[in-house]
Short mmCIF file of C-alpha atoms in Angstrom, two decimals:
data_model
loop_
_atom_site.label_atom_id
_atom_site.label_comp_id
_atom_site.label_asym_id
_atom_site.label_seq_id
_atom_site.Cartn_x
_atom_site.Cartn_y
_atom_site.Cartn_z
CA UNK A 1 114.49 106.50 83.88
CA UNK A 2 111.16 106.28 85.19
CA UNK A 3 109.31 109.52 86.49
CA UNK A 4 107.10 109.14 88.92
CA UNK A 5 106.55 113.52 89.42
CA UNK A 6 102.46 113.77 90.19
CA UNK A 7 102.33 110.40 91.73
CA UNK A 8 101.89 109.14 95.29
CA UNK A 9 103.30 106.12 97.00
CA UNK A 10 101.80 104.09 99.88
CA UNK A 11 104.71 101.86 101.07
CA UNK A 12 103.81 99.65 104.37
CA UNK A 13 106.58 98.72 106.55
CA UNK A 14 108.68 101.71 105.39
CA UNK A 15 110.87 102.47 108.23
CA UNK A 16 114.02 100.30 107.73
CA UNK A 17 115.04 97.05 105.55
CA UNK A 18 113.43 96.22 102.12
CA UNK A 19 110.12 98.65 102.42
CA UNK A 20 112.34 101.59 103.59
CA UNK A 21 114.54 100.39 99.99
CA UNK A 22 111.79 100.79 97.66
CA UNK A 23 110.59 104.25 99.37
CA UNK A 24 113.63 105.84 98.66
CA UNK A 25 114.01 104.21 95.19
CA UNK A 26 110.63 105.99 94.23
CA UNK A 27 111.25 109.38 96.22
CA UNK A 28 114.39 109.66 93.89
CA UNK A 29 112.44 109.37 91.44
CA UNK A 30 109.91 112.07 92.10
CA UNK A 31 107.15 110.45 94.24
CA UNK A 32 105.02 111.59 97.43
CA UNK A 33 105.67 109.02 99.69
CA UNK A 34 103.06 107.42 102.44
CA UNK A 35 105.36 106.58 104.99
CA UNK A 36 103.59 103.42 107.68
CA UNK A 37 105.65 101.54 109.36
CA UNK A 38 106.66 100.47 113.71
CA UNK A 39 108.35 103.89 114.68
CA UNK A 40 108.56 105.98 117.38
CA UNK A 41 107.38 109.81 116.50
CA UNK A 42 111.12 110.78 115.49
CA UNK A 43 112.15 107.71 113.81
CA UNK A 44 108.86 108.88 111.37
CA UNK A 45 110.21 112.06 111.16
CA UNK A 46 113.62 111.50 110.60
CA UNK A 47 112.22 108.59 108.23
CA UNK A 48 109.99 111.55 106.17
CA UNK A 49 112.96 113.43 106.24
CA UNK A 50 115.62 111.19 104.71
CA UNK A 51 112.58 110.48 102.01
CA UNK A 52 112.44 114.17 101.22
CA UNK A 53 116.45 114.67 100.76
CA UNK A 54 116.43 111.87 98.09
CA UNK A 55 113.88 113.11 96.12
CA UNK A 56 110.27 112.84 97.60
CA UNK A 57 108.70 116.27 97.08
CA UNK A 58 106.78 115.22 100.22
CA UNK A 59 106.93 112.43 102.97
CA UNK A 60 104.21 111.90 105.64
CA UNK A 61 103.64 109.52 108.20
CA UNK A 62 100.73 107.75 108.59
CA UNK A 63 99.88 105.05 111.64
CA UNK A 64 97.95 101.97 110.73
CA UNK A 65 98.01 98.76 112.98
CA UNK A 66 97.72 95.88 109.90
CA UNK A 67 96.16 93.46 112.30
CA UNK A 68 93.40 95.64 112.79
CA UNK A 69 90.26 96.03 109.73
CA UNK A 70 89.01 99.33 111.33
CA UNK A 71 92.43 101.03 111.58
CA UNK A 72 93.49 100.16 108.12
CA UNK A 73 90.55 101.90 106.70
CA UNK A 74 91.33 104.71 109.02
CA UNK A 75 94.54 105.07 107.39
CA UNK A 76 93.81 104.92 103.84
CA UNK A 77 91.06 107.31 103.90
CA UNK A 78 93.48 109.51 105.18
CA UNK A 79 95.77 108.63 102.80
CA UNK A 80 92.96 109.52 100.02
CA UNK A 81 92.55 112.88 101.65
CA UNK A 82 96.03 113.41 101.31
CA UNK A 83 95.13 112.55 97.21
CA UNK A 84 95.31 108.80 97.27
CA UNK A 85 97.87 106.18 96.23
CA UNK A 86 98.77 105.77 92.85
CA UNK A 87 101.29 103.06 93.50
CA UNK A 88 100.73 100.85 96.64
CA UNK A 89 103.77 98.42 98.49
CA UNK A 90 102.45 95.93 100.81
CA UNK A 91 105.89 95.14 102.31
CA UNK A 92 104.95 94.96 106.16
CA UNK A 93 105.42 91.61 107.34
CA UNK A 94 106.24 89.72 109.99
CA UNK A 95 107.71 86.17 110.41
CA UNK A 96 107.84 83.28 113.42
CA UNK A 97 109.27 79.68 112.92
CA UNK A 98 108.14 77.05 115.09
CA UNK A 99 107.18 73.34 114.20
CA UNK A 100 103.29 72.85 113.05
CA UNK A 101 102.81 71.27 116.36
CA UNK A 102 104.55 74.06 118.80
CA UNK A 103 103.62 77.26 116.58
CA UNK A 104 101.29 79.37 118.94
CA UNK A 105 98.23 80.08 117.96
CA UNK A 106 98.68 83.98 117.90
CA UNK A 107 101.38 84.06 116.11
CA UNK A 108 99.41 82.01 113.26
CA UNK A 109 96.75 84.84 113.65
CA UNK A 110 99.14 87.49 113.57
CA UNK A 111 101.12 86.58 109.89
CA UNK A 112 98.17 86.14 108.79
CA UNK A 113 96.34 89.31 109.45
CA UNK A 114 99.61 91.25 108.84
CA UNK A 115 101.37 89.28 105.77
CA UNK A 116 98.05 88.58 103.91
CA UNK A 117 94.29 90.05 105.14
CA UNK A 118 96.25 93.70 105.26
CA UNK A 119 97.24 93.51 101.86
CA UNK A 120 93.58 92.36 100.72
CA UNK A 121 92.15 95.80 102.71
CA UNK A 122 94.69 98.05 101.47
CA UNK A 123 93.88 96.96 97.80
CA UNK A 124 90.18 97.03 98.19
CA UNK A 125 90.33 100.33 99.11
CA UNK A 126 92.82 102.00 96.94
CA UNK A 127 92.43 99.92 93.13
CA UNK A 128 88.93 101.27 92.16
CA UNK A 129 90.57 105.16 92.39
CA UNK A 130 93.34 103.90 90.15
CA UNK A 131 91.07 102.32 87.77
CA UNK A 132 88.99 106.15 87.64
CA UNK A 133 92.67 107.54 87.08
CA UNK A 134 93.82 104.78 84.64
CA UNK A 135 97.57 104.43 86.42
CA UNK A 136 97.62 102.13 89.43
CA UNK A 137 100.54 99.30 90.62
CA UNK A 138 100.05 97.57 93.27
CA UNK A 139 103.69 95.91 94.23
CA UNK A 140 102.95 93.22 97.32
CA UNK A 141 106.23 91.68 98.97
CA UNK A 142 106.24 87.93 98.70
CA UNK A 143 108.61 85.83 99.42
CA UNK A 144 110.04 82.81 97.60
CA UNK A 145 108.05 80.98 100.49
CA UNK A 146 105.32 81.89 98.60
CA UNK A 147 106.11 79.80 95.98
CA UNK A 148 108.24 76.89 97.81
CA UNK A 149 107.72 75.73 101.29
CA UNK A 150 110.20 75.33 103.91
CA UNK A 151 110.13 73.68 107.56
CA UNK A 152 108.84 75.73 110.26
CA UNK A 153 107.43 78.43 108.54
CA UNK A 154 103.73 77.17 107.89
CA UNK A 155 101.71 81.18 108.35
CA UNK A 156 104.38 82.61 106.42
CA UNK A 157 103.65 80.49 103.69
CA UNK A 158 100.67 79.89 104.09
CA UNK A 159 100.17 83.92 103.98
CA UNK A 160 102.75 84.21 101.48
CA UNK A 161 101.30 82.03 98.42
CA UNK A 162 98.05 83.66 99.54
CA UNK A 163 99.45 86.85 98.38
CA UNK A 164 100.71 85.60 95.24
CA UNK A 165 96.83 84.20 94.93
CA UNK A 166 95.25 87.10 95.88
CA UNK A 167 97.37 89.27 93.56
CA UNK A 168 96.83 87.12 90.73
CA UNK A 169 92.95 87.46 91.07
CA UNK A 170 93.34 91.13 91.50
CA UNK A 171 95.25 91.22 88.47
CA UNK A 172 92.63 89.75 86.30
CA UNK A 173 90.12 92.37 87.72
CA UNK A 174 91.98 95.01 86.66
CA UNK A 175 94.07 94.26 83.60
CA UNK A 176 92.04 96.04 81.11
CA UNK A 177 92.19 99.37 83.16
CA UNK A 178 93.04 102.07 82.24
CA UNK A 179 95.73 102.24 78.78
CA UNK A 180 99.10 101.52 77.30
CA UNK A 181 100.06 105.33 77.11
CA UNK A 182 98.69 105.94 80.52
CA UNK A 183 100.45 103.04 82.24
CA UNK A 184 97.04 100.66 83.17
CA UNK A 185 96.53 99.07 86.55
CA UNK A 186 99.00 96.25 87.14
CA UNK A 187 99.59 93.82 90.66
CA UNK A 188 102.55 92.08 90.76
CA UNK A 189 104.47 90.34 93.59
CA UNK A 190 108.23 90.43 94.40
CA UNK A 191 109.24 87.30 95.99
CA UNK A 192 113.12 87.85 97.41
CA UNK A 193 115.32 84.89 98.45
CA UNK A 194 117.41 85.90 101.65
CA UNK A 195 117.74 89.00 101.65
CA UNK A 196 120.10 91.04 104.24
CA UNK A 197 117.21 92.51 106.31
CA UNK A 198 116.16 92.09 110.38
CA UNK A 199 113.43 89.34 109.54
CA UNK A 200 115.99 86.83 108.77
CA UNK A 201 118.18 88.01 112.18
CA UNK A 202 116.92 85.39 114.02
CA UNK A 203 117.77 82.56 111.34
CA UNK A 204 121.41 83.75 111.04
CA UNK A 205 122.01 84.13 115.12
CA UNK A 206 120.58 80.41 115.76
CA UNK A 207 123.11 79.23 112.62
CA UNK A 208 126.21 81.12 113.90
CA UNK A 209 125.36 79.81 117.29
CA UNK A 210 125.81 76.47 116.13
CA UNK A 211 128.90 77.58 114.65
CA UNK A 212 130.53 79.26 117.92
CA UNK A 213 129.10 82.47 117.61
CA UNK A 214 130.69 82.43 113.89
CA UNK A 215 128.02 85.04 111.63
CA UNK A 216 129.94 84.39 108.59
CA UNK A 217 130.33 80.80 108.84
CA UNK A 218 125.93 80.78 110.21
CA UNK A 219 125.06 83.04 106.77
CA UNK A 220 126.97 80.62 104.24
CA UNK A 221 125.25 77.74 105.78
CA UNK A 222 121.74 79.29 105.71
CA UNK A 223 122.44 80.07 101.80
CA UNK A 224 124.40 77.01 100.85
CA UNK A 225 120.78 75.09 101.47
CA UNK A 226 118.86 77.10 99.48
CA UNK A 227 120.76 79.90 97.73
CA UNK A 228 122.75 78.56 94.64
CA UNK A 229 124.33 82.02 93.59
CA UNK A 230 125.37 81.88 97.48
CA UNK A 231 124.75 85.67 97.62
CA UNK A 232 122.36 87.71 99.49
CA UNK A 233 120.67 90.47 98.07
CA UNK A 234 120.32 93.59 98.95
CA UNK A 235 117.34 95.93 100.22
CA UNK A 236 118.54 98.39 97.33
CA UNK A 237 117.93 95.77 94.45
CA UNK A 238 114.53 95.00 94.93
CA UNK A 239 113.79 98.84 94.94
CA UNK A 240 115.18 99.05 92.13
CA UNK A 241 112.99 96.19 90.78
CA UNK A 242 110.15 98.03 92.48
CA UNK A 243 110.75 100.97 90.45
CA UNK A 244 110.90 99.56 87.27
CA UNK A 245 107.41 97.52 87.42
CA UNK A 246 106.09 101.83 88.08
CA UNK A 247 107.30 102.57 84.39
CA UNK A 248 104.98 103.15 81.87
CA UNK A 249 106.54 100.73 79.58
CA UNK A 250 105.81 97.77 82.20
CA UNK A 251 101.52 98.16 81.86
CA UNK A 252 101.63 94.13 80.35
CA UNK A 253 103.37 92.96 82.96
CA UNK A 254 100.91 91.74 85.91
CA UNK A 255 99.76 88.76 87.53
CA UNK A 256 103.64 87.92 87.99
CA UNK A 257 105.56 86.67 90.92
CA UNK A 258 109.54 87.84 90.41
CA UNK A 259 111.44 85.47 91.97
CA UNK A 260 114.86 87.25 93.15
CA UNK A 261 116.63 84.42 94.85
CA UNK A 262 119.64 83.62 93.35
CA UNK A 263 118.47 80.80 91.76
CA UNK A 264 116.27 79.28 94.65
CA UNK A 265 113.23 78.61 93.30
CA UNK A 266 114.68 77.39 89.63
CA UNK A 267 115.79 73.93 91.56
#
């Protein structure tokens, strides 16, 4: 079991779906948890709340708008008032498909600045504390698109394998921080297949449209094409994941992008 009592958590897009996942998985296990995410004042509340029943000794909300430099530091010097973040989860994200040649130019700017420049400002201004402490992870949401390519989807990608880049560089930086007892400073990336959360909503409504209004029949055709275990995974399971790259025991393990996509990526 991996104890995380003393340590604080800054998880981005924390409100619902895969981000909301890995807060709880490290509230149960004894975390503070930084709570950032779209939400209204009582969804953050109710949010902190939930976090708090499971486990968190403390939840707190904290309002950051990830296409915006100035705001971000905002944020995480308030988060290193509140006594920093041992253990940071880029998992905010956002997603658009469109054809190169009919994407809009905002939305380019906007994956970007969200899926990719957020994560490089967050980690600038957090890693150097968890080098002074010797225990840091840094745990950035990927995607398998940022390790394959798909149609339609050329800022997420293109912000996706950026992350695993950027995470791999960090991860050189810092792999000789800190020590094996103490845990070191590790950055690894996550990178789930299709996973059952609202940024895939879209996908599955235009494939059961084409199927009659059929959901079922629109998800099995959206995994038969890419998915071989034909199985979605769940928020839960890449908390769980999450959790485990916290441990201790996991301080060689960085610089890694963990594919969990039923087999997508091994074609």
């Amino acid at each position: 079991m991996t104890d995380l009592t003393g340590k604080t958590a800054l998880v981005t897009g924390s409100v619902q779906g895969i981000g909301l996942a890995i807060a709880k998985e490290l509230a149960k296990a004894g975390a503070r948890i930084a709570v950032h995410g779209l939400a209204t004042e009582e969804e953050a509340a109710a949010t902190c709340r939930h976090l708090e029943e499971v486990g968190a000794p403390e939840a707190r909300f904290f309002a950051g708008d990830l296409r915006d430099p100035v705001a971000i530091d905002t944020m995480m010097s308030e988060i290193e008032g509140w006594g920093g973040a041992d253990i940071l989860v880029n998992n905010a994200g956002i997603q658009h498909t469109a054809s190169l040649a009919e994407m809009p130019a905002e939305k380019w700017d906007a994956i970007l600045a969200i899926n990719l420049s957020a994560a490089f400002h967050t980690m600038q201004k957090s890693m150097p504390a968890m080098a002074e402490r010797g225990y840091g992870r840094v745990i950035n949401i990927a995607s398998v698109h940022g390790l394959v390519a798909s149609k339609e989807k050329a800022p997420y990608c293109a912000a996706k394998f950026g992350l695993v880049g950027l995470s791999r560089v960090a991860a050189l930086e810092y792999a000789n921080k800190g020590s094996k007892s103490a845990g070191g400073v590790t950055v690894n990336c996550i990178c789930p297949g299709w996973t059952e959360t609202a940024i895939i909503e879209p996908q599955i409504e235009a494939r059961a449209a084409a199927h009659g209004g059929d959901r079922d029949a629109g998800i099995a055709e959206l995994l038969s094409e890419k998915q071989p275990s034909q199985r979605t995974s769940d928020p839960s399971e890449i908390g769980a994941l999450a959790l485990w790259l916290c441990n201790p025991v996991a301080h060689n393990i960085t610089g890694t992008s963990i594919p969990v996509d039923g087999g997508w990526t091994a074609q």
